[in-house]
Coordinates of C-alpha atoms in Angstrom, one line a residue:
Chain A
X245 CA -30.4 40.3 97.4
X246 CA -34.0 41.5 97.3
X247 CA -36.9 39.6 95.9
X248 CA -37.2 39.9 92.2
X249 CA -40.3 41.5 90.7
X250 CA -42.8 39.4 88.7
X251 CA -42.1 41.3 85.5
X252 CA -38.4 40.7 85.8
X253 CA -38.9 37.1 86.7
X254 CA -41.1 36.5 83.6
X255 CA -38.6 38.1 81.3
X256 CA -35.6 36.2 82.7
X257 CA -37.5 32.9 83.0
X258 CA -38.7 33.2 79.4
X259 CA -35.1 33.7 78.2
X260 CA -33.8 30.9 80.4
X261 CA -36.3 28.4 79.1
X262 CA -36.0 29.4 75.5
X263 CA -32.3 28.8 75.7
X264 CA -32.8 25.3 77.2
X265 CA -35.3 23.4 75.1
X266 CA -36.1 19.8 76.2
X267 CA -34.3 20.4 79.5
X268 CA -36.0 19.7 82.8
X269 CA -35.6 22.7 85.1
X270 CA -36.6 22.2 88.8
X271 CA -38.9 24.8 90.3
X272 CA -36.4 25.2 93.2
X273 CA -33.9 26.5 90.6
X274 CA -36.1 29.4 89.8
X275 CA -37.2 29.9 93.4
X276 CA -33.5 30.3 94.4
X277 CA -32.6 32.3 91.4
X278 CA -35.3 34.9 92.2
X279 CA -35.5 34.5 95.9
X280 CA -39.2 33.9 95.5
X281 CA -41.7 31.4 96.9
X282 CA -42.4 28.3 94.8
X283 CA -46.1 29.3 94.6
X284 CA -45.1 32.6 92.9
X285 CA -42.9 30.7 90.5
X286 CA -45.7 28.3 89.7
X287 CA -48.0 31.2 88.9
X288 CA -45.3 32.7 86.7
X289 CA -44.9 29.5 84.8
X290 CA -48.7 29.3 84.3
X291 CA -48.6 32.7 82.6
X292 CA -45.6 31.7 80.4
X293 CA -47.3 28.5 79.5
X294 CA -50.4 30.3 78.4
X295 CA -48.5 32.9 76.3
X296 CA -46.4 30.2 74.7
X297 CA -49.5 28.3 73.7
X298 CA -51.4 31.4 72.4
X299 CA -48.4 32.5 70.3
X300 CA -47.5 28.9 69.2
X301 CA -44.0 29.3 70.6
X302 CA -44.2 25.8 72.1
X303 CA -45.3 23.7 75.0
X304 CA -44.3 24.2 78.7
X305 CA -44.6 20.7 80.2
X306 CA -44.9 20.3 83.9
X307 CA -43.3 17.2 85.4
X308 CA -44.8 16.7 88.9
X309 CA -43.1 15.2 92.0
X310 CA -39.9 15.7 93.9
X311 CA -37.7 15.2 90.8
X312 CA -40.1 17.3 88.7
X313 CA -40.0 20.7 87.2
X314 CA -40.8 22.3 83.9
X315 CA -39.6 21.6 80.4
X316 CA -39.9 23.8 77.3
X317 CA -40.7 21.9 74.1
X318 CA -40.4 24.2 71.0
X319 CA -43.0 23.7 68.4
X320 CA -44.3 25.5 65.3
X321 CA -47.9 26.1 64.5
X322 CA -49.4 24.7 61.2
X323 CA -49.9 28.2 59.7
X324 CA -46.5 29.4 60.4
X325 CA -45.0 26.1 59.1
X326 CA -47.1 26.3 55.9
X327 CA -46.2 29.9 55.3
X328 CA -42.5 29.2 55.7
X329 CA -42.7 26.2 53.3
X330 CA -44.6 28.2 50.7
X331 CA -42.0 30.9 50.9
X332 CA -39.1 28.4 50.5
X333 CA -40.8 26.8 47.5
X334 CA -41.1 30.2 46.0
X335 CA -37.4 31.1 46.6
X336 CA -36.2 27.7 45.4
X337 CA -38.0 28.3 42.1
X338 CA -35.8 31.4 41.3
X339 CA -34.2 30.5 38.0
X340 CA -30.7 31.6 38.8
X341 CA -30.5 28.7 41.3
X342 CA -30.2 26.1 38.5
X343 CA -26.7 25.0 38.1
X344 CA -25.1 23.0 35.3
X345 CA -26.2 19.3 35.6
X346 CA -29.6 20.2 37.0
X347 CA -28.2 20.9 40.5
X348 CA -29.8 23.5 42.7
X349 CA -27.9 26.2 44.5
X350 CA -29.0 26.3 48.2
X351 CA -25.9 27.7 50.0
X352 CA -27.4 31.1 50.5
X353 CA -30.6 29.8 52.1
X354 CA -28.7 27.3 54.2
X355 CA -26.4 30.1 55.4
X356 CA -29.2 32.4 56.6
X357 CA -29.9 32.4 60.3
X358 CA -33.7 32.9 60.1
X359 CA -34.1 30.2 57.5
X360 CA -32.1 27.7 59.5
X361 CA -34.0 28.6 62.6
X362 CA -37.3 27.8 61.0
X363 CA -36.0 24.6 59.3
X364 CA -34.8 23.5 62.8
X365 CA -38.1 24.3 64.4
X366 CA -40.1 22.5 61.8
X367 CA -38.1 19.3 62.0
X368 CA -37.8 19.4 65.8
X369 CA -41.6 19.8 66.1
X370 CA -42.1 16.6 64.2
X371 CA -39.8 14.6 66.5
X372 CA -40.5 16.5 69.8
X373 CA -42.1 13.5 71.4
X374 CA -39.5 10.9 70.3
X375 CA -36.3 9.9 72.0
X376 CA -33.6 11.6 69.8
X377 CA -30.2 11.1 71.3
X378 CA -28.3 12.4 68.3
X379 CA -29.0 14.2 65.0
X380 CA -26.9 12.7 62.1
X381 CA -26.0 14.3 58.9
X382 CA -23.3 14.0 56.2
X383 CA -20.8 16.8 55.5
X384 CA -20.9 19.5 54.3
X385 CA -24.3 21.0 53.4
X386 CA -26.3 18.9 55.9
X387 CA -24.4 20.4 58.9
X388 CA -26.3 23.7 59.3
X389 CA -29.6 21.8 59.3
X390 CA -28.4 19.2 61.8
X391 CA -27.1 22.0 64.0
X392 CA -30.4 23.9 64.0
X393 CA -32.5 20.8 64.7
X394 CA -30.0 19.8 67.4
X395 CA -30.5 23.1 69.1
X396 CA -34.3 22.8 69.2
X397 CA -34.2 19.2 70.4
X398 CA -31.2 19.8 72.7
X399 CA -29.4 16.7 71.4
X400 CA -25.9 16.6 70.0
X401 CA -25.3 16.2 66.3
X402 CA -22.8 14.0 64.6
X403 CA -21.2 14.5 61.2
X404 CA -20.6 11.6 58.8
X405 CA -17.8 12.2 56.3
X406 CA -17.1 11.0 52.8
X407 CA -13.4 11.8 53.2
X408 CA -11.1 10.5 55.9
X409 CA -9.9 13.1 58.4
X410 CA -7.1 12.7 60.8
X411 CA -8.9 14.7 63.4
X412 CA -11.7 12.2 63.9
X413 CA -9.7 9.4 65.6
X414 CA -10.8 5.8 64.9
X415 CA -13.8 5.6 62.6
X416 CA -16.4 3.1 61.5
X417 CA -17.0 3.1 57.8
X418 CA -19.6 1.6 55.4
X419 CA -19.9 1.3 51.7
X420 CA -23.0 2.6 50.1
X421 CA -24.5 2.9 46.6
X422 CA -24.8 6.4 45.4
X423 CA -28.3 6.2 43.9
X424 CA -27.9 8.8 41.1
X425 CA -24.6 7.4 39.7
X426 CA -24.9 3.8 41.0
X427 CA -21.3 4.0 42.1
X428 CA -20.0 2.4 45.3
X429 CA -18.8 5.0 47.8
X430 CA -17.6 5.1 51.3
X431 CA -18.7 7.1 54.3
X432 CA -17.4 7.0 57.9
X433 CA -18.2 8.3 61.4
X434 CA -15.9 8.7 64.4
X435 CA -16.2 5.7 66.6
X436 CA -16.7 7.6 69.8
X437 CA -19.5 9.9 68.4
X438 CA -22.4 7.5 68.8
X439 CA -23.4 5.1 71.6
X440 CA -25.0 1.8 71.0
X441 CA -28.8 1.9 71.6
X442 CA -29.1 5.6 71.0
X443 CA -32.0 7.0 68.9
X444 CA -30.7 8.8 65.8
X445 CA -32.5 11.2 63.6
X446 CA -31.1 11.6 60.1
X447 CA -31.3 15.0 58.4
X448 CA -29.9 16.3 55.1
X449 CA -30.2 19.2 52.7
X450 CA -31.2 17.4 49.5
X451 CA -32.3 13.8 48.7
X452 CA -32.6 12.3 45.2
X453 CA -32.4 8.6 45.1
X454 CA -31.7 8.4 48.8
X455 CA -28.3 6.6 48.5
X456 CA -26.6 8.9 51.0
X457 CA -29.4 8.6 53.5
X458 CA -29.4 4.9 53.0
X459 CA -25.7 4.9 53.8
X460 CA -26.3 6.7 57.0
X461 CA -28.9 4.1 57.9
X462 CA -26.3 1.4 57.4
X463 CA -23.9 3.3 59.7
X464 CA -26.6 3.5 62.4
X465 CA -26.9 -0.3 62.2
X466 CA -23.1 -0.7 62.5
X467 CA -23.2 1.3 65.7
X468 CA -26.1 -0.8 67.0
X469 CA -28.1 2.4 67.3
X470 CA -31.8 3.0 66.3
X471 CA -33.1 5.1 63.5
X472 CA -35.8 7.5 64.8
X473 CA -36.6 9.1 61.5
X474 CA -35.4 10.8 58.3
X475 CA -36.1 14.4 57.3
X476 CA -34.7 16.4 54.5
X477 CA -35.0 20.1 53.5
X478 CA -35.6 19.3 49.8
X479 CA -36.2 16.2 47.7
X480 CA -35.6 16.1 44.0
X481 CA -37.5 14.1 41.3
X482 CA -36.1 10.6 40.9
X483 CA -37.1 8.4 38.0
X484 CA -36.3 5.0 39.5
X485 CA -37.2 3.3 42.8
X486 CA -36.1 5.4 45.8
X487 CA -34.0 3.6 48.4
X488 CA -35.7 5.4 51.2
X489 CA -39.5 5.5 51.7
X490 CA -40.4 6.7 55.1
X491 CA -39.1 10.3 55.3
X492 CA -40.4 13.9 55.3
X493 CA -39.3 16.7 53.1
X494 CA -40.1 20.4 53.4
X495 CA -39.8 21.1 49.7
X496 CA -40.0 19.0 46.5
X497 CA -38.2 20.1 43.4
X498 CA -40.6 18.9 40.8
X499 CA -39.4 20.1 37.4
X500 CA -35.9 20.9 36.4
X501 CA -35.6 22.0 32.8
X502 CA -32.0 22.6 31.9
X503 CA -33.0 23.7 28.4
X504 CA -35.2 26.6 29.5
X505 CA -33.1 26.9 32.6
X506 CA -36.2 26.7 34.9
X507 CA -37.1 24.7 37.9
X508 CA -40.3 24.3 39.8
X509 CA -40.4 23.7 43.6
X510 CA -43.5 22.9 45.6
X511 CA -44.2 21.9 49.2
X512 CA -42.8 18.5 50.2
X513 CA -44.8 15.9 52.2
X514 CA -44.0 17.5 55.6
X515 CA -47.4 19.1 56.2
X516 CA -49.4 16.1 55.0
X517 CA -47.2 13.6 57.0
X518 CA -47.7 15.6 60.2
X519 CA -51.4 16.4 59.7
X520 CA -52.5 14.5 62.8
X521 CA -49.8 16.2 64.9
X522 CA -50.9 19.7 63.9
X523 CA -54.6 18.8 64.5
X524 CA -53.6 17.7 68.0
X525 CA -52.0 21.0 68.6
X526 CA -55.0 23.0 67.6
X527 CA -57.3 21.0 69.8
Chain B
X192 CA -59.0 41.0 69.7
X193 CA -58.7 42.3 73.2
X194 CA -55.8 44.2 74.5
X195 CA -52.9 41.9 75.6
X196 CA -51.9 42.0 79.3
X197 CA -48.5 43.3 80.3
X198 CA -47.2 40.0 81.5
X199 CA -48.1 38.3 78.2
X200 CA -46.6 41.2 76.3
X201 CA -43.3 40.9 78.3
X202 CA -43.0 37.2 77.6
X203 CA -43.8 37.4 73.9
X204 CA -41.6 40.5 73.4
X205 CA -38.7 38.8 75.1
X206 CA -39.0 35.8 72.9
X207 CA -39.5 37.9 69.8
X208 CA -36.4 40.0 70.5
X209 CA -34.2 37.1 71.5
X210 CA -35.0 35.4 68.2
X211 CA -34.0 38.5 66.2
X212 CA -30.7 39.7 67.4
X213 CA -29.3 42.8 65.7
X214 CA -32.6 43.5 64.0
X215 CA -34.4 46.9 64.3
X216 CA -38.0 46.3 65.4
X217 CA -40.2 49.4 65.1
X218 CA -42.3 50.2 68.2
X219 CA -45.4 50.2 65.9
X220 CA -44.9 46.5 65.2
X221 CA -45.3 45.7 68.9
X222 CA -48.1 48.2 69.4
X223 CA -50.1 46.6 66.6
X224 CA -49.2 43.0 67.6
X225 CA -50.6 43.6 71.1
X226 CA -53.2 46.3 70.4
X227 CA -51.5 48.4 73.0
X228 CA -50.5 52.1 73.1
X229 CA -47.0 53.0 72.2
X230 CA -46.4 54.4 75.7
X231 CA -47.2 51.0 77.2
X232 CA -44.8 49.3 74.8
X233 CA -42.1 51.8 75.7
X234 CA -42.6 51.0 79.4
X235 CA -42.4 47.2 78.6
X236 CA -39.2 47.7 76.7
X237 CA -37.8 49.7 79.7
X238 CA -38.4 46.7 81.9
X239 CA -37.0 44.2 79.4
X240 CA -33.9 46.5 79.0
X241 CA -33.3 46.6 82.7
X242 CA -33.7 42.8 83.2
X243 CA -31.4 42.0 80.2
X244 CA -28.8 44.3 81.7
X245 CA -29.0 42.9 85.2
X246 CA -28.8 39.3 84.0
X247 CA -26.1 40.2 81.3
X248 CA -28.3 38.8 78.6
X249 CA -27.5 41.7 76.3
X250 CA -28.2 45.3 75.4
X251 CA -31.6 46.6 74.2
X252 CA -30.7 49.6 72.1
X253 CA -33.2 52.3 71.4
X254 CA -33.1 54.0 68.0
X255 CA -35.1 57.3 68.2
X256 CA -37.0 58.9 65.4
X257 CA -39.6 57.9 62.8
X258 CA -37.5 55.1 61.4
X259 CA -36.5 54.0 64.9
X260 CA -37.3 51.2 67.2
X261 CA -35.4 48.7 69.4
X262 CA -32.6 46.4 68.6
X263 CA -31.4 43.5 70.8
X264 CA -27.6 43.0 71.0
X265 CA -26.7 39.7 72.6
X266 CA -23.6 39.9 74.9
X267 CA -22.0 37.8 77.5
X268 CA -20.7 39.1 80.8
X269 CA -17.0 38.8 81.8
X270 CA -17.6 36.2 84.5
X271 CA -19.8 34.0 82.4
X272 CA -17.2 34.2 79.6
X273 CA -14.4 33.4 81.9
X274 CA -16.2 30.4 83.5
X275 CA -17.0 29.0 80.1
X276 CA -13.4 29.3 78.9
X277 CA -12.1 27.7 82.1
X278 CA -14.5 24.8 81.6
X279 CA -13.5 24.4 78.0
X280 CA -9.8 24.4 78.9
X281 CA -10.5 21.7 81.4
X282 CA -12.4 19.6 79.0
X283 CA -9.8 19.9 76.3
X284 CA -7.2 18.7 78.7
X285 CA -8.9 15.3 79.0
X286 CA -6.2 12.8 77.9
X287 CA -8.4 10.7 75.6
X288 CA -8.7 13.7 73.2
X289 CA -5.2 13.3 72.0
X290 CA -5.1 11.6 68.6
X291 CA -2.1 10.2 66.7
X292 CA 0.0 13.0 65.3
X293 CA -0.8 15.3 68.2
X294 CA -4.2 16.3 66.9
X295 CA -7.0 17.1 69.3
X296 CA -10.5 15.5 69.1
X297 CA -13.1 18.3 69.3
X298 CA -16.1 16.9 67.4
X299 CA -18.0 16.1 70.6
X300 CA -17.8 19.6 71.9
X301 CA -18.4 21.2 68.5
X302 CA -21.6 19.1 68.2
X303 CA -23.1 20.0 71.6
X304 CA -25.8 22.8 71.4
X305 CA -24.9 24.5 74.7
X306 CA -21.2 24.7 73.9
X307 CA -21.9 26.1 70.4
X308 CA -24.3 28.6 71.9
X309 CA -21.7 30.0 74.3
X310 CA -18.9 30.0 71.7
X311 CA -21.3 32.0 69.4
X312 CA -22.2 34.4 72.2
X313 CA -18.5 35.0 73.1
X314 CA -17.4 35.7 69.6
X315 CA -20.5 37.7 68.7
X316 CA -20.0 39.9 71.8
X317 CA -16.5 40.9 70.6
X318 CA -17.8 42.0 67.2
X319 CA -21.2 43.4 68.3
X320 CA -20.3 46.9 67.4
X321 CA -18.6 46.2 64.1
X322 CA -20.2 45.9 60.7
X323 CA -20.2 42.1 60.0
X324 CA -22.0 41.3 56.8
X325 CA -20.8 37.7 56.6
X326 CA -19.1 35.1 58.8
X327 CA -16.6 33.0 56.9
X328 CA -15.2 29.6 57.7
X329 CA -13.7 26.6 56.0
X330 CA -15.4 23.2 55.8
X331 CA -16.0 21.1 57.8
X332 CA -15.3 21.7 61.5
X333 CA -15.5 25.5 61.4
X334 CA -19.1 25.4 60.2
X335 CA -20.9 24.9 63.6
X336 CA -18.9 27.8 65.0
X337 CA -19.7 30.0 62.0
X338 CA -23.4 29.2 62.3
X339 CA -23.6 30.0 66.0
X340 CA -21.8 33.3 65.6
X341 CA -24.0 34.1 62.6
X342 CA -27.1 33.5 64.6
X343 CA -26.0 35.9 67.4
X344 CA -24.9 38.5 64.9
X345 CA -27.8 38.0 62.5
X346 CA -25.4 37.8 59.6
X347 CA -25.2 35.0 57.0
X348 CA -22.3 32.6 57.0
X349 CA -20.3 31.4 54.0
X350 CA -18.3 28.2 53.7
X351 CA -15.0 28.0 52.0
X352 CA -14.1 24.6 50.6
X353 CA -10.9 22.7 49.9
X354 CA -12.7 20.4 47.5
X355 CA -14.6 21.5 44.4
X356 CA -18.3 20.8 44.6
X357 CA -20.7 20.9 41.7
X358 CA -23.5 22.3 43.8
X359 CA -21.7 25.6 44.4
X360 CA -21.8 27.1 40.9
X361 CA -19.0 29.3 39.7
X362 CA -16.3 29.8 42.3
X363 CA -13.3 32.0 43.1
X364 CA -10.2 30.1 44.2
X365 CA -6.9 31.0 45.8
X366 CA -3.8 29.0 46.5
X367 CA -2.4 29.2 50.0
X368 CA 0.5 27.7 52.0
X369 CA -0.5 25.2 54.6
X370 CA 1.6 26.4 57.4
X371 CA 2.2 23.1 59.2
X372 CA 3.2 21.2 56.1
X373 CA 4.4 24.1 54.0
X374 CA 2.5 22.6 51.0
X375 CA 0.6 24.7 48.5
X376 CA -3.1 24.0 48.7
X377 CA -6.2 25.4 47.1
X378 CA -9.5 26.7 48.6
X379 CA -12.5 28.2 46.9
X380 CA -15.7 30.0 47.6
X381 CA -18.9 30.2 45.6
X382 CA -18.8 33.4 43.5
X383 CA -22.3 34.6 44.5
X384 CA -21.8 34.1 48.2
X385 CA -19.9 37.3 49.0
X386 CA -20.5 40.9 47.9
X387 CA -17.7 43.4 47.1
X388 CA -17.2 45.8 50.0
X389 CA -18.8 43.6 52.7
X390 CA -17.3 43.2 56.1
X391 CA -16.2 39.6 56.8
X392 CA -15.4 37.9 60.1
X393 CA -13.3 34.8 59.9
X394 CA -13.9 32.0 62.4
X395 CA -12.4 28.5 62.7
X396 CA -12.2 25.7 65.1
X397 CA -8.4 25.3 65.4
X398 CA -5.4 27.4 64.3
X399 CA -1.8 26.3 64.3
X400 CA 0.4 28.2 61.8
X401 CA -2.5 30.2 60.5
X402 CA -2.2 29.0 56.9
X403 CA -5.9 28.3 56.4
X404 CA -6.9 31.6 58.0
X405 CA -4.4 33.3 55.8
X406 CA -5.9 31.6 52.8
X407 CA -9.3 32.9 53.7
X408 CA -7.8 36.4 54.0
X409 CA -6.6 36.1 50.4
X410 CA -10.1 35.0 49.4
X411 CA -11.6 38.1 51.0
X412 CA -9.2 40.3 49.0
X413 CA -10.2 38.4 45.8
X414 CA -13.8 39.4 46.5
X415 CA -12.8 43.0 47.3
X416 CA -14.4 42.5 50.7
X417 CA -13.0 43.7 54.0
X418 CA -11.6 41.7 56.9
X419 CA -13.3 42.6 60.1
X420 CA -11.5 40.2 62.4
X421 CA -10.3 36.7 63.1
X422 CA -11.5 34.5 66.0
X423 CA -10.8 30.8 66.6
X424 CA -12.0 28.4 69.2
X425 CA -8.6 26.9 69.9
X426 CA -5.1 27.7 68.9
X427 CA -2.2 25.3 69.1
X428 CA 1.4 25.8 69.8
X429 CA 3.5 26.7 66.8
X430 CA 7.2 26.8 66.7
X431 CA 7.8 29.1 63.7
X432 CA 6.4 32.5 62.8
X433 CA 2.6 32.5 62.7
X434 CA 1.1 33.9 59.5
X435 CA -1.6 35.6 61.4
X436 CA -1.1 38.0 64.3
X437 CA -4.3 39.9 65.1
X438 CA -6.8 37.3 66.2
X439 CA -8.5 36.0 69.3
X440 CA -8.7 32.5 70.6
X441 CA -10.8 31.1 73.4
X442 CA -8.5 28.3 74.3
X443 CA -4.8 27.7 73.8
X444 CA -3.4 24.1 73.6
X445 CA -0.1 24.6 75.3
X446 CA 1.5 21.2 75.6
X447 CA 1.0 18.2 73.6
X448 CA 3.1 15.2 74.7
X449 CA 2.4 12.2 72.5
X450 CA 4.8 10.1 74.5
X451 CA 2.9 10.4 77.8
X452 CA -0.4 11.0 75.8
X453 CA -1.2 14.2 77.6
X454 CA -2.2 17.7 76.5
X455 CA -2.5 20.9 78.5
X456 CA -5.1 23.5 77.5
X457 CA -5.3 27.0 79.0
X458 CA -7.5 30.1 78.2
X459 CA -6.5 31.8 75.0
X460 CA -6.2 35.5 74.6
X461 CA -9.9 36.3 74.3
X462 CA -10.4 37.8 77.7
X463 CA -7.2 39.8 77.7
X464 CA -7.9 41.1 74.2
X465 CA -11.4 42.2 75.2
X466 CA -10.5 43.6 78.6
X467 CA -11.5 47.2 77.7
X468 CA -14.8 45.9 76.2
X469 CA -15.7 44.0 79.4
X470 CA -14.8 47.0 81.5
X471 CA -17.1 49.2 79.5
X472 CA -19.9 46.7 80.1
X473 CA -19.5 46.8 83.9
X474 CA -19.5 50.6 84.0

């Protein structure tokens, strides 16, 4: 095999790194793959690092030493994040989304690849520097969000269920108070899906009183795991005391008027909450 | 803004295209983005095309004319597909996957980003040249597969449910015969999630008698949509007549012995079924 040209290396390395976020790739891997000297590979990585930074694609971290290499950390820039959130708030405000009972139809957005990609990037950026060993959500509508975040963080996701399924094996279950209806409900998670001591990020599509998220928090305790954070796509208005305080939301559904059949969505607290992080990126 | 160097262009274009599979990008977009002549952009794309082909990343299609541009079609090479399938068959054969009743535990694999990425690539490669307007699956365990295929095909996915949910709005429902138990069950899909005339690809995690897949086929008919194909991650052994004949499976679970607590998984029909396609790629 002949030496691979720089342009070909840059293209293939970019693809290779983008497909493996948060994964340490030793320089020797690239130098073997392209039959090229380590010094050339280092130069290539310098070019990729600069382009990724300029285009706010993410950070290419260098880990020095014998066990070192490079690691790609996907991030999103403040402007792109803010544009996406504004666009989502706008699309959520479309009147035909309002369903009987004041519920909001989200299945189209949460089934669209570009939308899921951006939601994943936003949430993964917030937790890029924390130890996330698993992304947790509850079936069904949280799953696409968990999967997208999981891809950008390169961590597996686990699905909590409200109904018992024979295909999950032994499970651990908790009771929780559904905030909106104040009923006692049950949720469960396959026993083998979470290790004690692991860091868990909770994500979900919609949060009102926070009962479901609170239930997942209890489950994490049952598994002797640690809660890393809570992030939801949209939060709704809730009159009483919320059961969850420390969380981020991309969108807030402010006003739901079932008489005039209108709803009003605005940006959630994500950008404010992460102000310091975005400032650090620009610096 | 100064002209962007070739190396920077190659890196950013690669990222841009990889994030937008099956999307036509006009050359003028790139030439504006990088303040570069169209002829330089054309050369860049030639280099990317060649590298993508050599590394079996996918095909970079050129669409000529005023409304033309380039389109990235993700594919997987035969060897990589075959290695992945062999690895999955091996991992499925792990004895501790066997659950009471002969069910197979898959949640760990179907929650792992790299595994989902490859499943998505394999299935998307098979349908790369067909008009897929939506990827359909049934909640819960088919969702991660549908989402991954949807990303590689750049088509939305829709989730059929066995339980009624208030957040879906009006739905269309069908009754179907669950093949294994021969019971009559019901499944439904939100009315607004599928357009008449659209091409629909059915995917699922596991198929035995094919009753669930058959139910989805009836749903597609109810929506006056067209079935493009059926692809499942794993198929199980089934004694009687299967309700579905034309499908691909990546894995086949051949032997489940609940007495010795062993199961035996082998490659499904995916590679054989797509033999002509893979031959065409090598040519």
